[in-house]
């Protein structure tokens, strides 16, 4: 379940706290994972520091953790609470952290040292806490149905707001600091005047418990989410609900984008949705298996499809019947890439757990676990040569490793990229390997000497995917710069650039028998390009999210295209 969510202050990243205790950080430019923070053992709330460099998390495991966003490292583990921690907040200056707990206290911490500076005690459970825009006050909600206002300097409770008839789980200050919004199990949101302590507006419309509330950047709107599965947008002045956004199960968290055009909601249904504030339209960030499908591959024989997912599993599908044959479980984190051996007897997978696993197709058992990479594995490919019995893995540790697919022994390492390697593919003859990287380049390697023979330069952002043409004379690359480029495999010269995408191009794939190139984008579209005539053929737009997986199924009468998507 998605228990909490938060945008970074610059809007460039987005953190999700799960009921499992994991924290996932996404890049909002293409909604790919950039970090997974492991450490908590139960439900977790997250909040960014004002400069976006840190994340503070509080968990039902009774701890508060402070994380460094860039490295993913945990700087401090704060253990003074004696019961579950339900809420955390950063002060607007970033020099203090507050945590609210079932032990009836709010604790104020120095994030630099991890030392508890002050403890604010109440007579009942504190369920939520937030700083005022100036940082001089705290507002909290309690199990006794009240809202409290605290002086940060003195630790004194200056006001207790009375009006709700059940527990208060959501709390928010308006941007100007003159109002507080509270969300309650009594199915209402109340707006309070900070100076007088009076409840001047009651927002009614949810049909069940309200879990979360937040203000818009201008303070003219309030957004709420609840057990009824809806996100509601309210006008502060009139108190009217002008949007009811449906599609979730119970909504546990709502966050407003600093860019002002979107709100995000996290739910019991294990998804996060992004909503357009003006029209109420949504798209999923994560969905699929039980989560997003990150890659798909088809066997050379055309009878088997393998898919992998952020749910840590690989699934094998019968093409003819369209049914799932088996689920391969064993990875301890998201699986980003999958490949099928030329004979169709083995599956290779690469994961955030930094391992490559080799699986027997017939039995579904894991034959080998290959270790050595020091970061996420994002690409995997088998050599087409029967005498090579080789699998290559590409990692964010900037290397590609070549393995004996039978014994699991490491045959060699390709070094040269200055950024994480996102994709790897063999040429049809197996004599060459192409790779794409975060360093904006693609490289061509000789598999015999394991040396780089060409560095392909031209993209202006990450190279997400690379693929050889069926004849092996061209390489197609997909990039975050919204283009697909075709290159000469021999010289590395750019032959053609395909524009027209509105977002990151994630996957690219040549058809087996026809000169068609398919490429998928995070603008929820798959496009087809006729390579021979150099003409745009079609755009397929009936997707409800970014297309992460793309594969052709060879057939006697035609080539069929398979897609794996956020939906």
Coordinates of C-alpha atoms in Angstrom, one line a residue:
X1 CA 0.0 0.0 0.0
X2 CA 1.1 3.6 -0.7
X3 CA 1.1 5.1 2.8
X4 CA 2.6 8.5 2.0
X5 CA 3.9 10.7 -0.8
X6 CA 5.8 14.0 -1.1
X7 CA 7.2 16.2 -3.9
X8 CA 10.7 17.6 -3.6
X9 CA 10.6 21.4 -3.3
X10 CA 11.9 21.9 -6.8
X11 CA 9.3 19.4 -8.2
X12 CA 12.0 17.3 -9.8
X13 CA 11.7 14.2 -7.6
X14 CA 8.9 12.5 -5.8
X15 CA 9.1 10.1 -2.8
X16 CA 6.6 7.4 -1.9
X17 CA 6.4 5.6 1.5
X18 CA 5.0 2.1 1.4
X19 CA 3.3 0.0 4.1
X20 CA 6.2 -2.5 3.7
X21 CA 8.6 0.2 5.0
X22 CA 10.3 0.9 1.7
X23 CA 10.7 4.4 0.4
X24 CA 10.8 4.8 -3.4
X25 CA 12.2 8.0 -5.0
X26 CA 11.1 8.8 -8.6
X27 CA 12.4 11.4 -11.1
X28 CA 9.3 13.4 -12.2
X29 CA 10.8 14.1 -15.7
X30 CA 10.1 10.5 -16.8
X31 CA 8.7 8.8 -13.6
X32 CA 11.4 6.2 -13.4
X33 CA 12.8 5.1 -10.0
X34 CA 16.1 6.7 -8.9
X35 CA 16.4 5.3 -5.4
X36 CA 14.9 2.7 -3.1
X37 CA 15.6 3.4 0.6
X38 CA 15.5 0.3 2.7
X39 CA 15.6 0.2 6.5
X40 CA 12.2 0.7 8.0
X41 CA 10.2 -2.4 8.9
X42 CA 6.6 -1.1 8.8
X43 CA 4.4 1.7 7.4
X44 CA 6.3 4.9 6.7
X45 CA 5.6 8.6 6.3
X46 CA 8.0 10.8 4.2
X47 CA 8.8 14.5 3.9
X48 CA 11.6 16.4 2.0
X49 CA 13.8 18.9 3.6
X50 CA 13.3 22.5 2.2
X51 CA 16.4 22.2 0.0
X52 CA 15.4 18.8 -1.3
X53 CA 18.7 17.2 -0.3
X54 CA 17.3 15.1 2.6
X55 CA 14.2 12.9 3.3
X56 CA 12.9 12.4 6.8
X57 CA 10.8 9.3 7.4
X58 CA 8.8 8.2 10.4
X59 CA 7.5 4.6 10.8
X60 CA 5.3 2.3 12.7
X61 CA 8.5 0.6 13.6
X62 CA 8.9 3.4 16.2
X63 CA 11.9 5.0 14.5
X64 CA 12.6 8.2 12.6
X65 CA 15.2 8.1 9.8
X66 CA 17.1 10.9 8.0
X67 CA 18.2 10.1 4.5
X68 CA 20.6 11.6 2.0
X69 CA 18.7 11.8 -1.3
X70 CA 21.6 11.7 -3.7
X71 CA 23.3 8.6 -2.2
X72 CA 20.4 6.9 -0.6
X73 CA 22.3 6.6 2.6
X74 CA 20.7 6.8 6.0
X75 CA 22.4 9.5 8.0
X76 CA 20.6 9.1 11.4
X77 CA 18.2 6.6 13.0
X78 CA 16.3 8.3 15.8
X79 CA 15.0 5.9 18.4
X80 CA 13.6 7.9 21.3
X81 CA 9.9 7.2 20.6
X82 CA 8.4 4.3 22.5
X83 CA 5.5 3.7 20.2
X84 CA 4.6 4.0 16.5
X85 CA 5.6 7.2 14.7
X86 CA 2.6 8.4 12.6
X87 CA 3.9 11.7 11.1
X88 CA 7.0 13.7 10.5
X89 CA 7.7 17.3 9.3
X90 CA 10.6 19.5 8.4
X91 CA 10.8 23.1 9.6
X92 CA 10.7 25.6 6.8
X93 CA 14.4 26.6 7.5
X94 CA 15.5 22.9 7.5
X95 CA 17.1 23.2 11.0
X96 CA 14.5 21.1 12.8
X97 CA 12.4 18.0 12.4
X98 CA 9.2 17.1 14.2
X99 CA 7.8 13.6 14.7
X100 CA 4.4 12.7 16.1
X101 CA 3.8 9.4 17.9
X102 CA 1.4 7.0 19.5
X103 CA 3.4 7.6 22.8
X104 CA 1.4 10.9 23.1
X105 CA 4.4 13.1 22.2
X106 CA 5.9 15.3 19.5
X107 CA 9.6 15.2 19.5
X108 CA 11.8 18.0 17.9
X109 CA 15.1 16.9 16.5
X110 CA 18.3 18.5 15.2
X111 CA 18.7 16.9 11.8
X112 CA 22.4 17.6 11.7
X113 CA 23.2 15.7 14.9
X114 CA 20.1 13.5 15.3
X115 CA 19.7 14.7 18.9
X116 CA 16.2 15.3 20.4
X117 CA 16.1 18.9 21.4
X118 CA 12.6 19.0 23.0
X119 CA 9.6 16.8 23.8
X120 CA 6.0 18.1 23.6
X121 CA 3.6 16.0 25.6
X122 CA -0.1 15.7 25.2
X123 CA -2.8 13.6 27.0
X124 CA -3.6 11.5 23.9
X125 CA -2.1 10.0 20.8
X126 CA -0.6 12.5 18.3
X127 CA -1.5 11.4 14.8
X128 CA -0.2 14.2 12.5
X129 CA 2.1 17.3 12.8
X130 CA 3.1 20.2 10.5
X131 CA 5.1 23.4 10.8
X132 CA 3.7 26.8 10.1
X133 CA 5.3 28.7 7.1
X134 CA 7.4 30.8 9.5
X135 CA 8.5 27.8 11.5
X136 CA 7.4 29.4 14.8
X137 CA 4.4 27.2 15.4
X138 CA 3.3 23.5 15.0
X139 CA -0.1 22.2 14.4
X140 CA -1.1 18.7 15.3
X141 CA -4.1 16.4 15.2
X142 CA -5.0 13.9 17.9
X143 CA -6.9 10.7 18.6
X144 CA -9.1 12.8 21.0
X145 CA -10.6 14.6 18.0
X146 CA -8.9 17.9 18.6
X147 CA -6.3 20.1 16.8
X148 CA -3.5 21.6 18.8
X149 CA -1.4 24.7 18.1
X150 CA 2.1 24.7 19.7
X151 CA 4.8 27.4 20.2
X152 CA 8.0 25.9 18.9
X153 CA 10.3 28.0 21.1
X154 CA 8.6 27.3 24.4
X155 CA 6.9 24.0 23.7
X156 CA 3.7 25.4 25.1
X157 CA 0.3 24.4 23.6
X158 CA -1.3 27.8 22.9
X159 CA -4.6 26.6 21.4
X160 CA -6.8 23.5 21.3
X161 CA -9.3 23.5 18.5
X162 CA -12.5 21.6 19.3
X163 CA -15.1 20.6 16.7
X164 CA -14.3 17.3 15.1
X165 CA -16.2 14.2 16.4
X166 CA -13.5 11.6 15.6
X167 CA -9.7 11.1 15.2
X168 CA -7.8 13.8 13.3
X169 CA -5.3 12.2 10.9
X170 CA -4.5 15.0 8.4
X171 CA -3.2 18.5 9.1
X172 CA -2.0 21.4 6.9
X173 CA -1.1 25.1 7.3
X174 CA -2.2 27.5 4.6
X175 CA 0.7 29.1 2.7
X176 CA 0.1 32.4 4.4
X177 CA -0.1 30.7 7.8
X178 CA -3.4 32.2 8.9
X179 CA -5.4 29.0 8.5
X180 CA -5.1 25.3 9.4
X181 CA -7.0 22.5 7.6
X182 CA -7.7 19.3 9.4
X183 CA -9.0 15.9 8.1
X184 CA -10.9 13.6 10.4
X185 CA -12.5 10.2 10.6
X186 CA -15.8 12.1 11.1
X187 CA -15.9 12.4 7.2
X188 CA -15.2 16.2 7.3
X189 CA -12.4 18.7 6.7
X190 CA -12.4 21.7 8.9
X191 CA -10.7 25.1 8.2
X192 CA -9.6 26.9 11.4
X193 CA -8.6 30.5 12.0
X194 CA -5.1 30.4 13.7
X195 CA -5.5 33.6 15.6
X196 CA -8.9 33.0 17.1
X197 CA -9.0 29.2 17.1
X198 CA -12.5 29.2 15.5
X199 CA -13.7 26.7 12.9
X200 CA -14.9 29.0 10.1
X201 CA -15.6 26.4 7.4
X202 CA -16.6 22.7 7.4
X203 CA -16.1 20.8 4.1
X204 CA -18.5 18.0 3.7
X205 CA -18.8 15.5 0.9
X206 CA -16.7 12.5 1.7
X207 CA -18.8 9.4 2.4
X208 CA -16.2 7.8 4.8
X209 CA -13.2 8.6 6.9
X210 CA -10.9 11.5 5.6
X211 CA -7.2 10.6 5.9
X212 CA -5.3 13.4 4.4
X213 CA -5.5 17.1 3.5
X214 CA -3.2 19.7 1.8
X215 CA -3.5 23.3 0.5
X216 CA -2.8 24.5 -3.1
X217 CA 0.3 26.7 -3.5
X218 CA -1.9 29.9 -3.6
X219 CA -4.0 28.7 -0.7
X220 CA -7.2 29.1 -2.6
X221 CA -7.9 25.4 -2.8
X222 CA -7.8 22.4 -0.4
X223 CA -7.3 18.8 -1.6
X224 CA -8.4 15.8 0.5
X225 CA -8.4 12.0 0.3
X226 CA -10.2 9.4 2.2
X227 CA -11.4 5.9 2.7
X228 CA -14.2 6.4 0.1
X229 CA -11.5 6.2 -2.6
X230 CA -11.9 9.7 -3.8
X231 CA -9.6 12.8 -4.0
X232 CA -11.6 16.0 -3.7
X233 CA -10.7 19.6 -4.6
X234 CA -12.4 22.3 -2.6
X235 CA -12.7 26.0 -3.0
X236 CA -11.6 27.6 0.3
X237 CA -13.8 30.7 0.1
X238 CA -17.0 29.1 -0.9
X239 CA -16.4 25.7 0.7
X240 CA -17.7 24.0 -2.5
X241 CA -16.2 20.8 -3.9
X242 CA -15.4 21.6 -7.6
X243 CA -13.7 18.2 -8.5
X244 CA -14.2 14.7 -7.2
X245 CA -11.5 12.4 -8.6
X246 CA -12.3 8.7 -8.6
X247 CA -10.4 5.5 -9.5
X248 CA -8.6 4.7 -6.2
X249 CA -9.4 2.5 -3.3
X250 CA -8.8 4.2 0.0
X251 CA -6.6 7.3 -0.4
X252 CA -3.9 7.6 2.3
X253 CA -2.0 10.6 1.1
X254 CA -2.2 13.6 -1.2
X255 CA 0.6 15.9 -2.3
X256 CA 0.6 19.1 -4.4
X257 CA 3.3 19.6 -7.0
X258 CA 5.5 22.7 -6.5
X259 CA 4.9 23.4 -10.2
X260 CA 1.3 23.9 -9.4
X261 CA -0.2 21.8 -12.2
X262 CA -0.6 18.4 -10.6
X263 CA -1.5 16.7 -7.4
X264 CA -0.4 13.2 -6.5
X265 CA -2.4 10.6 -4.5
X266 CA -1.3 7.3 -3.0
X267 CA -3.7 4.5 -2.2
X268 CA -4.4 1.2 -0.6
X269 CA -4.7 -0.2 -4.2
X270 CA -0.8 0.0 -4.4
X271 CA -0.8 2.8 -7.0
X272 CA 0.1 6.5 -7.2
X273 CA -1.9 8.7 -9.5
X274 CA -1.1 12.1 -10.9
X275 CA -4.1 14.4 -11.4
X276 CA -4.4 17.5 -13.6
X277 CA -5.7 20.0 -11.2
X278 CA -7.7 21.9 -13.8
X279 CA -9.6 19.1 -15.4
X280 CA -9.3 16.2 -13.0
X281 CA -7.6 13.8 -15.5
X282 CA -5.2 11.1 -14.1
X283 CA -2.6 8.7 -15.1
X284 CA -0.9 5.9 -13.1
X285 CA 2.7 6.1 -12.0
X286 CA 2.8 2.4 -11.1
X287 CA 0.7 -0.5 -12.0
X288 CA 1.0 -3.8 -13.8
X289 CA 1.6 -7.4 -12.5
X290 CA 0.8 -6.1 -9.1
X291 CA 3.1 -3.2 -9.9
X292 CA 4.5 -1.6 -13.1
X293 CA 5.7 -3.8 -16.0
X294 CA 9.3 -2.7 -16.6
X295 CA 10.4 -4.9 -19.5
X296 CA 9.1 -7.6 -21.8
X297 CA 10.8 -10.0 -24.2
X298 CA 9.6 -12.6 -26.8
X299 CA 11.4 -15.9 -27.5
X300 CA 13.0 -16.4 -30.9
X301 CA 10.5 -19.2 -31.5
X302 CA 7.6 -16.8 -30.9
X303 CA 5.8 -19.0 -28.5
X304 CA 6.8 -17.4 -25.2
X305 CA 6.8 -13.9 -23.6
X306 CA 8.6 -13.0 -20.5
X307 CA 7.7 -9.9 -18.5
X308 CA 9.3 -8.4 -15.4
X309 CA 8.0 -5.9 -12.9
X310 CA 8.6 -3.7 -9.9
X311 CA 6.7 -6.3 -7.9
X312 CA 10.1 -8.3 -7.9
X313 CA 8.7 -11.1 -10.1
X314 CA 9.1 -12.4 -13.7
X315 CA 6.1 -13.9 -15.4
X316 CA 6.1 -16.3 -18.4
X317 CA 3.2 -16.1 -20.8
X318 CA 1.9 -18.5 -23.5
X319 CA 1.6 -16.5 -26.7
X320 CA -1.0 -18.8 -28.2
X321 CA -3.3 -19.0 -25.2
X322 CA -2.5 -15.6 -23.6
X323 CA -2.2 -17.2 -20.2
X324 CA 0.5 -16.9 -17.5
X325 CA 2.4 -20.2 -17.4
X326 CA 4.4 -19.4 -14.2
X327 CA 5.7 -16.7 -11.9
X328 CA 9.4 -16.6 -11.1
X329 CA 10.1 -15.3 -7.6
X330 CA 13.4 -14.8 -5.9
X331 CA 14.6 -11.3 -6.4
X332 CA 14.4 -9.2 -3.3
X333 CA 13.7 -5.9 -5.2
X334 CA 12.3 -4.6 -8.4
X335 CA 13.2 -6.4 -11.6
X336 CA 14.1 -4.0 -14.4
X337 CA 15.1 -6.2 -17.3
X338 CA 14.6 -9.7 -18.7
X339 CA 15.9 -11.7 -21.6
X340 CA 15.2 -15.2 -23.1
X341 CA 18.1 -17.4 -24.4
X342 CA 18.2 -18.2 -28.2
X343 CA 17.1 -21.7 -27.5
X344 CA 14.2 -20.5 -25.3
X345 CA 15.3 -22.7 -22.4
X346 CA 16.6 -20.1 -20.1
X347 CA 15.5 -16.7 -18.7
X348 CA 17.9 -14.0 -17.5
X349 CA 16.8 -11.2 -15.2
X350 CA 18.4 -8.2 -13.6
X351 CA 17.2 -6.4 -10.5
X352 CA 17.6 -3.5 -8.1
X353 CA 19.0 -6.1 -5.7
X354 CA 22.2 -6.0 -7.8
X355 CA 22.0 -9.6 -8.9
X356 CA 21.4 -11.4 -12.2
X357 CA 19.4 -14.5 -12.0
X358 CA 19.3 -17.3 -14.6
X359 CA 16.1 -19.4 -14.6
X360 CA 15.0 -22.7 -16.1
X361 CA 12.0 -22.1 -18.3
X362 CA 10.5 -25.5 -18.0
X363 CA 10.6 -25.7 -14.2
X364 CA 10.8 -22.1 -13.2
X365 CA 13.7 -22.8 -10.8
X366 CA 16.6 -20.4 -10.4
X367 CA 19.7 -22.1 -11.8
X368 CA 22.3 -19.4 -11.0
X369 CA 22.6 -16.1 -9.0
X370 CA 25.3 -13.9 -10.4
X371 CA 26.8 -11.3 -8.1
X372 CA 29.4 -8.6 -8.6
X373 CA 27.6 -5.5 -9.8
X374 CA 27.6 -2.8 -7.2
X375 CA 24.4 -0.9 -8.3
X376 CA 21.0 -1.6 -10.0
X377 CA 21.0 -3.8 -13.1
X378 CA 19.1 -2.1 -15.8
X379 CA 19.8 -4.2 -19.0
X380 CA 20.4 -7.8 -19.9
X381 CA 20.9 -9.7 -23.2
X382 CA 21.9 -13.1 -24.5
X383 CA 24.4 -13.7 -27.2
X384 CA 22.7 -15.2 -30.3
X385 CA 25.7 -17.5 -31.0
X386 CA 25.2 -21.1 -29.9
X387 CA 29.0 -21.5 -29.3
X388 CA 29.1 -18.5 -27.0
X389 CA 26.6 -19.4 -24.3
X390 CA 26.9 -15.9 -23.0
X391 CA 24.7 -13.3 -21.2
X392 CA 25.6 -9.7 -20.7
X393 CA 24.3 -7.4 -17.9
X394 CA 24.3 -3.6 -17.8
X395 CA 24.4 -1.8 -14.5
X396 CA 24.2 1.7 -13.0
X397 CA 27.7 0.9 -11.7
X398 CA 28.8 2.1 -15.2
X399 CA 29.9 -1.4 -16.3
X400 CA 28.7 -4.3 -18.5
X401 CA 29.6 -7.8 -17.3
X402 CA 29.8 -10.8 -19.6
X403 CA 28.9 -14.2 -18.0
X404 CA 29.0 -17.8 -19.0
X405 CA 25.2 -18.6 -19.1
X406 CA 25.9 -22.3 -18.2
X407 CA 28.3 -22.1 -15.3
X408 CA 27.6 -18.5 -14.2
X409 CA 31.3 -17.6 -14.3
X410 CA 32.4 -14.0 -15.1
X411 CA 34.1 -13.9 -18.5
X412 CA 34.9 -10.2 -18.5
X413 CA 33.9 -6.6 -17.7
X414 CA 33.4 -3.8 -20.2
X415 CA 34.6 -0.5 -18.7
X416 CA 34.4 3.0 -20.3
X417 CA 31.0 4.6 -19.7
X418 CA 31.1 7.5 -17.3
X419 CA 27.5 7.1 -16.3
X420 CA 25.2 4.2 -15.4
X421 CA 24.6 1.8 -18.3
X422 CA 20.9 1.5 -19.1
X423 CA 20.8 -1.0 -22.0
X424 CA 22.8 -3.7 -23.7
X425 CA 22.3 -5.7 -26.9
X426 CA 24.2 -8.2 -29.0
X427 CA 24.5 -7.8 -32.8
X428 CA 22.8 -10.6 -34.9
X429 CA 26.2 -12.2 -35.4
X430 CA 27.1 -12.0 -31.8
X431 CA 30.5 -10.3 -32.6
X432 CA 29.4 -6.9 -31.3
X433 CA 27.7 -5.4 -28.3
X434 CA 26.0 -2.0 -28.2
X435 CA 25.3 -0.2 -24.9
X436 CA 23.4 3.0 -23.9
X437 CA 24.2 5.1 -20.9
X438 CA 23.3 8.0 -18.6
X439 CA 26.5 9.7 -20.0
X440 CA 24.4 10.5 -23.1
X441 CA 26.4 8.1 -25.3
X442 CA 26.1 4.7 -26.9
X443 CA 29.1 2.5 -27.3
X444 CA 29.9 -0.4 -29.6
X445 CA 32.2 -3.2 -28.3
X446 CA 34.0 -6.1 -29.8
X447 CA 33.0 -9.2 -27.9
X448 CA 36.2 -11.0 -28.7
X449 CA 38.7 -8.4 -27.4
X450 CA 36.1 -6.8 -25.1
X451 CA 37.2 -3.4 -26.2
X452 CA 35.2 -0.3 -27.3
X453 CA 35.5 0.3 -31.0
X454 CA 33.1 3.2 -31.3
X455 CA 31.7 5.8 -29.0
X456 CA 28.4 7.2 -30.5
X457 CA 27.8 10.8 -29.6
X458 CA 24.8 13.0 -30.4
X459 CA 22.0 12.5 -27.8
X460 CA 21.6 15.3 -25.4
X461 CA 20.2 13.2 -22.5
X462 CA 20.3 9.6 -21.2
X463 CA 20.3 6.9 -23.7
X464 CA 17.6 4.6 -22.5
X465 CA 17.7 1.8 -25.0
X466 CA 19.7 0.5 -28.0
X467 CA 19.0 -2.2 -30.6
X468 CA 20.7 -3.6 -33.7
X469 CA 18.8 -3.7 -37.0
X470 CA 18.1 -7.3 -38.2
X471 CA 21.0 -7.1 -40.7
X472 CA 23.3 -5.7 -38.0
X473 CA 24.4 -2.7 -40.0
X474 CA 22.5 -0.1 -38.0
X475 CA 21.8 0.7 -34.4
X476 CA 18.7 2.5 -33.1
X477 CA 18.8 4.4 -29.9
X478 CA 16.1 5.8 -27.7
X479 CA 16.7 8.8 -25.3
X480 CA 15.4 11.1 -22.7
X481 CA 16.0 13.9 -25.2
X482 CA 12.7 12.7 -26.8
X483 CA 14.4 11.4 -30.0
X484 CA 15.2 8.1 -31.7
X485 CA 18.4 8.1 -33.7
X486 CA 19.7 5.6 -36.3
X487 CA 23.4 5.1 -36.5
X488 CA 25.9 3.3 -38.7
X489 CA 27.2 0.3 -36.6
X490 CA 30.5 0.4 -38.5
X491 CA 31.3 4.2 -38.3
X492 CA 29.0 5.5 -35.5
X493 CA 27.7 8.2 -37.7
X494 CA 24.1 9.4 -37.3
X495 CA 22.0 8.4 -40.3
X496 CA 18.6 9.7 -39.1
X497 CA 16.9 11.4 -36.2
X498 CA 13.2 10.9 -35.4
X499 CA 11.5 13.7 -33.6
X500 CA 7.9 14.2 -32.6
X501 CA 7.8 12.6 -29.2
X502 CA 6.5 14.6 -26.3
X503 CA 8.5 12.9 -23.6
X504 CA 11.3 10.4 -22.9
X505 CA 11.6 7.5 -25.4
X506 CA 12.0 4.4 -23.3
X507 CA 12.1 1.5 -25.7
X508 CA 12.9 0.8 -29.4
X509 CA 12.5 -2.4 -31.4
X510 CA 13.0 -3.6 -35.0
X511 CA 10.5 -6.0 -36.5
X512 CA 11.9 -9.4 -37.5
X513 CA 10.9 -9.6 -41.1
X514 CA 9.8 -6.1 -42.1
X515 CA 11.7 -2.9 -42.0
X516 CA 9.6 -1.4 -39.2
X517 CA 10.9 0.3 -36.2
X518 CA 8.6 0.6 -33.1
X519 CA 9.4 3.0 -30.3
X520 CA 7.5 3.8 -27.1
X521 CA 7.4 7.0 -25.1
X522 CA 6.3 8.3 -21.7
X523 CA 3.7 10.3 -23.6
X524 CA 1.7 7.1 -23.6
X525 CA 2.3 6.4 -27.3
X526 CA 3.9 3.8 -29.5
X527 CA 5.0 5.0 -32.9
X528 CA 5.9 3.0 -36.0
X529 CA 8.5 4.1 -38.5
X530 CA 9.0 2.5 -42.0
X531 CA 12.8 2.3 -42.2
X532 CA 12.9 1.5 -46.0
X533 CA 10.7 4.4 -47.1
X534 CA 11.7 6.6 -44.2
X535 CA 8.0 7.4 -43.5
X536 CA 6.0 7.6 -40.4
X537 CA 3.5 4.7 -40.4
X538 CA 1.3 5.0 -37.3
X539 CA 0.8 6.2 -33.7
X540 CA -0.9 3.9 -31.2
X541 CA -2.3 6.0 -28.4
X542 CA -4.7 3.8 -26.4
X543 CA -2.4 3.5 -23.4
X544 CA -3.1 4.7 -19.8
X545 CA 0.5 5.3 -18.9
X546 CA 4.1 5.2 -20.2
X547 CA 5.1 2.1 -22.2
X548 CA 8.2 0.5 -20.6
X549 CA 8.3 -2.8 -22.5
X550 CA 8.2 -3.4 -26.3
X551 CA 8.8 -6.6 -28.2
X552 CA 7.9 -8.1 -31.6
X553 CA 6.5 -11.6 -31.9
X554 CA 7.7 -13.3 -35.2
X555 CA 4.9 -15.0 -37.2
X556 CA 4.5 -16.6 -40.6
X557 CA 1.8 -14.2 -41.8
X558 CA 2.8 -11.0 -39.8
X559 CA 4.9 -9.5 -37.0
X560 CA 2.9 -8.7 -33.9
X561 CA 3.9 -6.1 -31.4
X562 CA 3.6 -6.6 -27.6
X563 CA 3.7 -3.8 -25.1
X564 CA 4.2 -3.6 -21.3
X565 CA 2.8 -0.6 -19.6
X566 CA 2.1 1.3 -16.4
X567 CA -1.5 0.4 -16.7

